[in-house]
PDB file of C-alpha atoms in Angstrom:
ATOM      1  CA  MET A   1      87.366  93.431 159.312  1.00 34.00           C
ATOM      2  CA  ALA A   2      88.588  89.908 158.584  1.00 34.00           C
ATOM      3  CA  ASN A   3      89.372  89.452 162.250  1.00 36.00           C
ATOM      4  CA  ALA A   4      85.915  90.675 163.214  1.00 39.00           C
ATOM      5  CA  GLU A   5      84.368  88.025 161.003  1.00 39.00           C
ATOM      6  CA  ASN A   6      86.206  85.254 162.771  1.00 37.00           C
ATOM      7  CA  MET A   7      85.589  86.730 166.211  1.00 36.00           C
ATOM      8  CA  THR A   8      81.839  86.552 165.642  1.00 35.00           C
ATOM      9  CA  ALA A   9      81.760  83.113 164.043  1.00 39.00           C
ATOM     10  CA  PRO A  10      81.788  81.059 167.288  1.00 35.00           C
ATOM     11  CA  MET A  11      78.905  83.117 168.674  1.00 33.00           C
ATOM     12  CA  GLN A  12      76.834  82.368 165.621  1.00 38.00           C
ATOM     13  CA  THR A  13      77.666  78.701 165.197  1.00 41.00           C
ATOM     14  CA  GLY A  14      78.593  77.245 168.552  1.00 48.00           C
ATOM     15  CA  GLY A  15      76.613  74.096 169.350  1.00 56.00           C
ATOM     16  CA  LYS A  16      75.024  73.883 165.910  1.00 74.00           C
ATOM     17  CA  SER A  17      74.858  70.774 163.772  1.00 90.00           C
ATOM     18  CA  SER A  18      77.122  70.480 160.743  1.00 92.00           C
ATOM     19  CA  ASP A  19      74.291  71.255 158.318  1.00 94.00           C
ATOM     20  CA  SER A  20      73.134  74.419 160.102  1.00 93.00           C
ATOM     21  CA  TRP A  21      76.742  75.499 160.631  1.00 95.00           C
ATOM     22  CA  SER A  22      77.416  75.014 156.913  1.00 97.00           C
ATOM     23  CA  ARG A  23      74.365  77.061 155.965  1.00 97.00           C
ATOM     24  CA  ALA A  24      75.547  79.863 158.257  1.00 96.00           C
ATOM     25  CA  VAL A  25      79.055  79.840 156.756  1.00 97.00           C
ATOM     26  CA  MET A  26      77.567  80.100 153.277  1.00 98.00           C
ATOM     27  CA  ARG A  27      75.082  82.821 154.187  1.00 98.00           C
ATOM     28  CA  ARG A  28      77.823  84.953 155.765  1.00 97.00           C
ATOM     29  CA  ALA A  29      80.141  84.686 152.768  1.00 97.00           C
ATOM     30  CA  LEU A  30      80.828  87.557 150.405  1.00 98.00           C
ATOM     31  CA  LYS A  31      83.322  85.595 148.328  1.00 98.00           C
ATOM     32  CA  ALA A  32      84.250  81.985 147.570  1.00 98.00           C
ATOM     33  CA  SER A  33      86.755  79.954 145.593  1.00 98.00           C
ATOM     34  CA  LEU A  34      85.231  78.570 142.397  1.00 98.00           C
ATOM     35  CA  ALA A  35      86.599  75.323 140.956  1.00 98.00           C
ATOM     36  CA  THR A  36      85.803  74.509 137.338  1.00 98.00           C
ATOM     37  CA  LEU A  37      87.250  72.092 134.775  1.00 98.00           C
ATOM     38  CA  ASN A  38      89.500  73.530 132.085  1.00 97.00           C
ATOM     39  CA  ARG A  39      87.582  73.310 128.825  1.00 95.00           C
ATOM     40  CA  GLU A  40      90.647  72.210 126.867  1.00 94.00           C
ATOM     41  CA  THR A  41      92.667  69.996 129.224  1.00 95.00           C
ATOM     42  CA  GLY A  42      90.153  68.922 131.875  1.00 95.00           C
ATOM     43  CA  ASP A  43      92.511  70.154 134.608  1.00 97.00           C
ATOM     44  CA  PRO A  44      91.060  71.743 137.744  1.00 97.00           C
ATOM     45  CA  TYR A  45      90.908  75.540 137.557  1.00 98.00           C
ATOM     46  CA  ALA A  46      90.406  77.618 140.716  1.00 98.00           C
ATOM     47  CA  SER A  47      89.343  81.253 140.800  1.00 98.00           C
ATOM     48  CA  LEU A  48      87.886  83.820 143.187  1.00 98.00           C
ATOM     49  CA  VAL A  49      84.291  85.026 142.837  1.00 98.00           C
ATOM     50  CA  THR A  50      81.882  87.147 144.829  1.00 98.00           C
ATOM     51  CA  VAL A  51      78.771  85.325 145.994  1.00 98.00           C
ATOM     52  CA  ALA A  52      75.251  85.719 147.305  1.00 98.00           C
ATOM     53  CA  MET A  53      72.541  83.196 148.159  1.00 98.00           C
ATOM     54  CA  GLN A  54      69.064  82.410 146.939  1.00 98.00           C
ATOM     55  CA  PRO A  55      66.438  82.343 149.725  1.00 98.00           C
ATOM     56  CA  GLY A  56      66.423  78.564 149.454  1.00 98.00           C
ATOM     57  CA  GLY A  57      70.176  78.322 149.927  1.00 97.00           C
ATOM     58  CA  ALA A  58      71.575  77.958 146.403  1.00 98.00           C
ATOM     59  CA  PRO A  59      74.780  79.954 145.839  1.00 98.00           C
ATOM     60  CA  LEU A  60      74.842  82.742 143.250  1.00 98.00           C
ATOM     61  CA  THR A  61      77.670  84.508 141.460  1.00 98.00           C
ATOM     62  CA  LEU A  62      77.850  87.237 138.830  1.00 98.00           C
ATOM     63  CA  ILE A  63      80.463  86.387 136.192  1.00 98.00           C
ATOM     64  CA  SER A  64      81.540  87.498 132.736  1.00 98.00           C
ATOM     65  CA  SER A  65      81.471  85.287 129.655  1.00 98.00           C
ATOM     66  CA  LEU A  66      84.994  86.567 128.980  1.00 98.00           C
ATOM     67  CA  ALA A  67      86.354  84.976 132.172  1.00 98.00           C
ATOM     68  CA  GLU A  68      88.136  81.628 132.063  1.00 98.00           C
ATOM     69  CA  HIS A  69      85.859  80.076 134.683  1.00 98.00           C
ATOM     70  CA  THR A  70      82.753  81.010 132.682  1.00 98.00           C
ATOM     71  CA  LYS A  71      84.222  79.544 129.488  1.00 98.00           C
ATOM     72  CA  ASN A  72      84.920  76.368 131.465  1.00 98.00           C
ATOM     73  CA  ILE A  73      81.354  76.270 132.786  1.00 98.00           C
ATOM     74  CA  LEU A  74      79.935  76.653 129.283  1.00 97.00           C
ATOM     75  CA  GLY A  75      81.967  73.596 128.279  1.00 97.00           C
ATOM     76  CA  ASN A  76      81.214  71.584 131.418  1.00 97.00           C
ATOM     77  CA  PRO A  77      78.834  72.968 134.067  1.00 98.00           C
ATOM     78  CA  ARG A  78      80.203  70.809 136.886  1.00 98.00           C
ATOM     79  CA  ALA A  79      81.745  73.042 139.532  1.00 98.00           C
ATOM     80  CA  SER A  80      82.283  73.526 143.232  1.00 98.00           C
ATOM     81  CA  LEU A  81      82.488  76.516 145.572  1.00 98.00           C
ATOM     82  CA  LEU A  82      84.656  76.628 148.689  1.00 98.00           C
ATOM     83  CA  PHE A  83      83.267  78.857 151.436  1.00 98.00           C
ATOM     84  CA  ASP A  84      86.094  79.594 153.882  1.00 95.00           C
ATOM     85  CA  GLU A  85      85.985  81.190 157.340  1.00 92.00           C
ATOM     86  CA  THR A  86      89.578  80.471 158.326  1.00 90.00           C
ATOM     87  CA  GLY A  87      91.062  83.927 157.678  1.00 86.00           C
ATOM     88  CA  GLY A  88      92.721  85.562 160.677  1.00 82.00           C
ATOM     89  CA  LEU A  89      93.155  82.305 162.599  1.00 78.00           C
ATOM     90  CA  GLY A  90      96.592  81.335 163.884  1.00 83.00           C
ATOM     91  CA  ASP A  91      95.939  77.840 162.558  1.00 86.00           C
ATOM     92  CA  PRO A  92      93.576  78.022 159.567  1.00 88.00           C
ATOM     93  CA  LEU A  93      92.935  74.278 159.806  1.00 87.00           C
ATOM     94  CA  GLU A  94      90.950  74.946 162.998  1.00 86.00           C
ATOM     95  CA  GLY A  95      88.456  77.106 161.090  1.00 89.00           C
ATOM     96  CA  ALA A  96      85.192  76.243 159.373  1.00 94.00           C
ATOM     97  CA  ARG A  97      84.897  75.672 155.653  1.00 96.00           C
ATOM     98  CA  VAL A  98      82.431  73.970 153.355  1.00 98.00           C
ATOM     99  CA  SER A  99      82.968  72.791 149.770  1.00 98.00           C
ATOM    100  CA  VAL A 100      79.712  72.704 147.805  1.00 98.00           C
ATOM    101  CA  ARG A 101      79.456  70.816 144.511  1.00 98.00           C
ATOM    102  CA  GLY A 102      76.918  70.740 141.722  1.00 98.00           C
ATOM    103  CA  GLN A 103      76.253  72.262 138.317  1.00 98.00           C
ATOM    104  CA  MET A 104      76.404  75.935 137.413  1.00 98.00           C
ATOM    105  CA  GLU A 105      73.454  77.279 135.447  1.00 98.00           C
ATOM    106  CA  LYS A 106      72.846  80.760 134.089  1.00 98.00           C
ATOM    107  CA  THR A 107      69.697  82.288 135.570  1.00 98.00           C
ATOM    108  CA  ASP A 108      67.500  85.206 134.526  1.00 97.00           C
ATOM    109  CA  ASP A 109      65.609  85.107 137.840  1.00 97.00           C
ATOM    110  CA  PRO A 110      65.071  88.762 138.898  1.00 97.00           C
ATOM    111  CA  LEU A 111      65.256  87.721 142.558  1.00 97.00           C
ATOM    112  CA  ALA A 112      68.703  86.188 142.058  1.00 98.00           C
ATOM    113  CA  ARG A 113      69.980  89.386 140.477  1.00 98.00           C
ATOM    114  CA  ALA A 114      68.379  91.566 143.164  1.00 97.00           C
ATOM    115  CA  ARG A 115      69.860  89.464 145.965  1.00 98.00           C
ATOM    116  CA  PHE A 116      73.329  89.602 144.449  1.00 98.00           C
ATOM    117  CA  LEU A 117      73.224  93.375 143.988  1.00 98.00           C
ATOM    118  CA  SER A 118      71.827  93.919 147.475  1.00 98.00           C
ATOM    119  CA  ARG A 119      74.864  92.124 148.851  1.00 98.00           C
ATOM    120  CA  HIS A 120      77.316  93.668 146.356  1.00 98.00           C
ATOM    121  CA  PRO A 121      75.947  97.118 145.396  1.00 97.00           C
ATOM    122  CA  ALA A 122      79.213  98.103 143.681  1.00 97.00           C
ATOM    123  CA  ALA A 123      78.509  95.392 141.089  1.00 98.00           C
ATOM    124  CA  ALA A 124      75.611  97.484 139.755  1.00 97.00           C
ATOM    125  CA  GLY A 125      78.220  99.431 137.799  1.00 96.00           C
ATOM    126  CA  TYR A 126      78.914  96.467 135.519  1.00 97.00           C
ATOM    127  CA  ALA A 127      76.079  93.991 136.105  1.00 97.00           C
ATOM    128  CA  GLY A 128      74.232  95.394 133.086  1.00 95.00           C
ATOM    129  CA  PHE A 129      77.097  94.770 130.679  1.00 97.00           C
ATOM    130  CA  SER A 130      76.145  92.290 127.972  1.00 97.00           C
ATOM    131  CA  ASP A 131      78.874  89.808 128.936  1.00 97.00           C
ATOM    132  CA  PHE A 132      77.814  89.556 132.598  1.00 98.00           C
ATOM    133  CA  ALA A 133      75.178  87.158 133.923  1.00 98.00           C
ATOM    134  CA  VAL A 134      74.135  85.617 137.230  1.00 98.00           C
ATOM    135  CA  TYR A 135      74.872  81.913 137.621  1.00 98.00           C
ATOM    136  CA  GLU A 136      73.334  79.621 140.244  1.00 98.00           C
ATOM    137  CA  LEU A 137      74.995  76.500 141.584  1.00 98.00           C
ATOM    138  CA  LYS A 138      72.457  73.676 141.554  1.00 98.00           C
ATOM    139  CA  VAL A 139      73.698  71.952 144.686  1.00 98.00           C
ATOM    140  CA  GLU A 140      74.194  68.188 144.671  1.00 98.00           C
ATOM    141  CA  GLY A 141      76.164  67.782 147.890  1.00 98.00           C
ATOM    142  CA  ALA A 142      78.829  69.269 150.141  1.00 98.00           C
ATOM    143  CA  HIS A 143      81.749  68.474 152.415  1.00 97.00           C
ATOM    144  CA  PHE A 144      82.008  70.368 155.706  1.00 97.00           C
ATOM    145  CA  VAL A 145      85.034  70.732 157.977  1.00 96.00           C
ATOM    146  CA  GLY A 146      84.574  72.555 161.269  1.00 91.00           C
ATOM    147  CA  GLY A 147      88.098  72.008 162.600  1.00 84.00           C
ATOM    148  CA  PHE A 148      90.035  68.922 163.601  1.00 79.00           C
ATOM    149  CA  GLY A 149      87.784  65.892 163.959  1.00 79.00           C
ATOM    150  CA  ARG A 150      84.597  67.636 162.862  1.00 88.00           C
ATOM    151  CA  ILE A 151      83.953  66.530 159.288  1.00 94.00           C
ATOM    152  CA  SER A 152      80.656  65.751 157.543  1.00 95.00           C
ATOM    153  CA  ASP A 153      79.353  64.928 154.096  1.00 97.00           C
ATOM    154  CA  LEU A 154      76.104  66.764 153.438  1.00 97.00           C
ATOM    155  CA  SER A 155      73.305  66.316 150.922  1.00 97.00           C
ATOM    156  CA  ALA A 156      71.618  69.049 148.910  1.00 98.00           C
ATOM    157  CA  GLU A 157      68.641  68.736 151.258  1.00 97.00           C
ATOM    158  CA  ASP A 158      70.897  69.381 154.271  1.00 97.00           C
ATOM    159  CA  LEU A 159      71.832  72.783 152.859  1.00 97.00           C
ATOM    160  CA  ALA A 160      68.390  73.820 151.611  1.00 97.00           C
ATOM    161  CA  THR A 161      65.940  76.165 153.328  1.00 97.00           C
ATOM    162  CA  ASP A 162      62.288  75.169 152.988  1.00 97.00           C
ATOM    163  CA  LEU A 163      60.349  77.855 151.064  1.00 98.00           C
ATOM    164  CA  SER A 164      57.181  75.863 150.430  1.00 97.00           C
ATOM    165  CA  ASP A 165      55.053  78.047 152.715  1.00 97.00           C
ATOM    166  CA  ALA A 166      57.002  81.322 152.456  1.00 98.00           C
ATOM    167  CA  ALA A 167      55.902  82.795 149.113  1.00 98.00           C
ATOM    168  CA  SER A 168      54.584  86.021 150.664  1.00 98.00           C
ATOM    169  CA  LEU A 169      57.836  86.544 152.549  1.00 98.00           C
ATOM    170  CA  ILE A 170      59.981  86.089 149.439  1.00 98.00           C
ATOM    171  CA  GLU A 171      57.733  88.432 147.466  1.00 98.00           C
ATOM    172  CA  ALA A 172      58.066  91.132 150.143  1.00 98.00           C
ATOM    173  CA  GLU A 173      61.807  90.764 150.726  1.00 98.00           C
ATOM    174  CA  ALA A 174      62.901  93.831 148.738  1.00 97.00           C
ATOM    175  CA  GLU A 175      60.410  95.988 150.630  1.00 98.00           C
ATOM    176  CA  ILE A 176      61.577  94.574 153.975  1.00 98.00           C
ATOM    177  CA  VAL A 177      65.220  95.264 153.117  1.00 98.00           C
ATOM    178  CA  GLU A 178      64.496  98.825 152.040  1.00 98.00           C
ATOM    179  CA  HIS A 179      62.370  99.487 155.128  1.00 98.00           C
ATOM    180  CA  MET A 180      64.972  98.156 157.568  1.00 98.00           C
ATOM    181  CA  ASN A 181      67.793 100.207 156.063  1.00 98.00           C
ATOM    182  CA  ALA A 182      65.770 103.408 155.647  1.00 98.00           C
ATOM    183  CA  ASP A 183      63.778 103.399 158.898  1.00 98.00           C
ATOM    184  CA  HIS A 184      65.560 101.048 161.297  1.00 98.00           C
ATOM    185  CA  ALA A 185      69.275 101.464 160.638  1.00 98.00           C
ATOM    186  CA  ASP A 186      69.792 101.833 164.395  1.00 98.00           C
ATOM    187  CA  ALA A 187      68.236  98.432 165.024  1.00 98.00           C
ATOM    188  CA  VAL A 188      70.335  96.853 162.249  1.00 98.00           C
ATOM    189  CA  ALA A 189      73.486  98.239 163.890  1.00 98.00           C
ATOM    190  CA  LEU A 190      72.389  96.836 167.253  1.00 98.00           C
ATOM    191  CA  TYR A 191      71.777  93.402 165.750  1.00 98.00           C
ATOM    192  CA  ALA A 192      75.385  93.391 164.577  1.00 98.00           C
ATOM    193  CA  THR A 193      77.053  94.843 167.661  1.00 98.00           C
ATOM    194  CA  LYS A 194      74.894  93.651 170.555  1.00 98.00           C
ATOM    195  CA  LEU A 195      73.619  90.291 169.303  1.00 98.00           C
ATOM    196  CA  LEU A 196      76.532  89.183 167.117  1.00 98.00           C
ATOM    197  CA  GLY A 197      79.473  90.898 168.813  1.00 97.00           C
ATOM    198  CA  ALA A 198      80.657  92.743 165.697  1.00 98.00           C
ATOM    199  CA  PRO A 199      82.349  96.172 165.625  1.00 97.00           C
ATOM    200  CA  ALA A 200      80.233  99.303 165.176  1.00 97.00           C
ATOM    201  CA  GLY A 201      79.720 100.602 161.651  1.00 97.00           C
ATOM    202  CA  ASP A 202      77.182 101.297 158.935  1.00 97.00           C
ATOM    203  CA  TRP A 203      75.765  97.782 158.818  1.00 98.00           C
ATOM    204  CA  ARG A 204      73.283  97.074 156.038  1.00 98.00           C
ATOM    205  CA  PHE A 205      70.346  94.666 156.105  1.00 98.00           C
ATOM    206  CA  VAL A 206      70.688  92.828 152.767  1.00 98.00           C
ATOM    207  CA  SER A 207      68.366  89.804 152.741  1.00 98.00           C
ATOM    208  CA  CYS A 208      66.068  87.560 154.740  1.00 98.00           C
ATOM    209  CA  ASP A 209      64.498  84.108 154.528  1.00 98.00           C
ATOM    210  CA  PRO A 210      62.435  81.887 156.840  1.00 98.00           C
ATOM    211  CA  GLU A 211      65.434  81.078 159.051  1.00 98.00           C
ATOM    212  CA  GLY A 212      67.126  84.452 159.489  1.00 98.00           C
ATOM    213  CA  CYS A 213      68.566  87.597 157.954  1.00 98.00           C
ATOM    214  CA  ASP A 214      71.905  88.742 156.585  1.00 98.00           C
ATOM    215  CA  LEU A 215      73.884  91.883 157.416  1.00 98.00           C
ATOM    216  CA  VAL A 216      76.903  93.336 155.600  1.00 98.00           C
ATOM    217  CA  LEU A 217      79.563  95.926 156.375  1.00 98.00           C
ATOM    218  CA  ALA A 218      82.391  96.379 153.854  1.00 93.00           C
ATOM    219  CA  GLU A 219      83.978  92.918 153.418  1.00 91.00           C
ATOM    220  CA  THR A 220      82.239  91.283 156.385  1.00 96.00           C
ATOM    221  CA  GLY A 221      78.947  89.392 156.323  1.00 98.00           C
ATOM    222  CA  LEU A 222      76.922  88.295 159.354  1.00 98.00           C
ATOM    223  CA  ARG A 223      74.078  85.843 159.762  1.00 98.00           C
ATOM    224  CA  LEU A 224      71.389  86.467 162.393  1.00 98.00           C
ATOM    225  CA  ASP A 225      68.972  83.631 163.121  1.00 98.00           C
ATOM    226  CA  PHE A 226      65.350  84.493 163.818  1.00 98.00           C
ATOM    227  CA  PRO A 227      63.900  83.366 167.175  1.00 97.00           C
ATOM    228  CA  ARG A 228      61.606  81.050 165.232  1.00 97.00           C
ATOM    229  CA  ARG A 229      60.883  80.104 161.622  1.00 98.00           C
ATOM    230  CA  VAL A 230      58.956  82.832 159.779  1.00 98.00           C
ATOM    231  CA  THR A 231      56.960  82.575 156.555  1.00 98.00           C
ATOM    232  CA  SER A 232      55.262  85.962 156.085  1.00 98.00           C
ATOM    233  CA  PRO A 233      56.139  89.685 156.180  1.00 98.00           C
ATOM    234  CA  GLN A 234      54.152  90.061 159.396  1.00 98.00           C
ATOM    235  CA  ALA A 235      56.102  87.249 161.043  1.00 98.00           C
ATOM    236  CA  VAL A 236      59.395  88.835 159.943  1.00 98.00           C
ATOM    237  CA  ARG A 237      58.399  92.161 161.483  1.00 98.00           C
ATOM    238  CA  SER A 238      57.522  90.408 164.727  1.00 98.00           C
ATOM    239  CA  ALA A 239      60.808  88.511 164.797  1.00 98.00           C
ATOM    240  CA  LEU A 240      62.852  91.619 164.034  1.00 98.00           C
ATOM    241  CA  ALA A 241      61.037  93.577 166.731  1.00 98.00           C
ATOM    242  CA  GLU A 242      61.797  90.828 169.250  1.00 98.00           C
ATOM    243  CA  LEU A 243      65.468  90.832 168.246  1.00 98.00           C
ATOM    244  CA  SER A 244      65.536  94.616 168.569  1.00 98.00           C
ATOM    245  CA  ARG A 245      64.165  94.397 172.120  1.00 98.00           C
ATOM    246  CA  ARG A 246      66.826  91.824 172.987  1.00 98.00           C
ATOM    247  CA  ALA A 247      69.568  94.029 171.555  1.00 98.00           C
ATOM    248  CA  ARG A 248      68.359  97.134 173.395  1.00 96.00           C
ATOM    249  CA  GLY A 249      67.909  95.168 176.620  1.00 90.00           C
TER     250      GLY A 249
END
């Protein structure tokens, strides 16, 4: 499936600006490299974490207080996440990656937890343990590389999705996700295979926001942009119906 991820990436990002390309890379990611500062020596410490995204674009991870990276964060919250789409490429340096920096903060936001578990349902088996908590990276900036000669520094605003007029959409997200997977699994599969060029499989609809929706199969995540910005459940239904017609056509 790693090869499938990279095969679909050009279709999803070709011609996009560095900020929109970066947002797509982050939204597709199921994992990232977390860099923290060793609480005793101050040395850089890199680790692997699973990730999800807030509707507004802030990265989320579920980590244990027993882990070294969490102990580091509790001593110094400054951290960065590297989102990497170079796997499977003959020359990884030609692939897209974005390093996002900021401060990690523990969050009790039910939406953050729900979004993480929607993307990583297997984590439900340990997410309730007392030592586990969801942390959100409060983004301060990022560095994007889209291959040789395509490099950009990005601000927090460049990576953010505007939610100011989308409260009803965010409130209805769980219902939309459940409805798409229970009643429109065929359409979800067509989004992945016909619109994004991915292999057939039991694709799941895991989240949505004003700019698009996210699909997951095993270790592969896909990002599908909506035809237009949406801010309500009704507008999402209309956009998804239009995408379904395109896929069936």
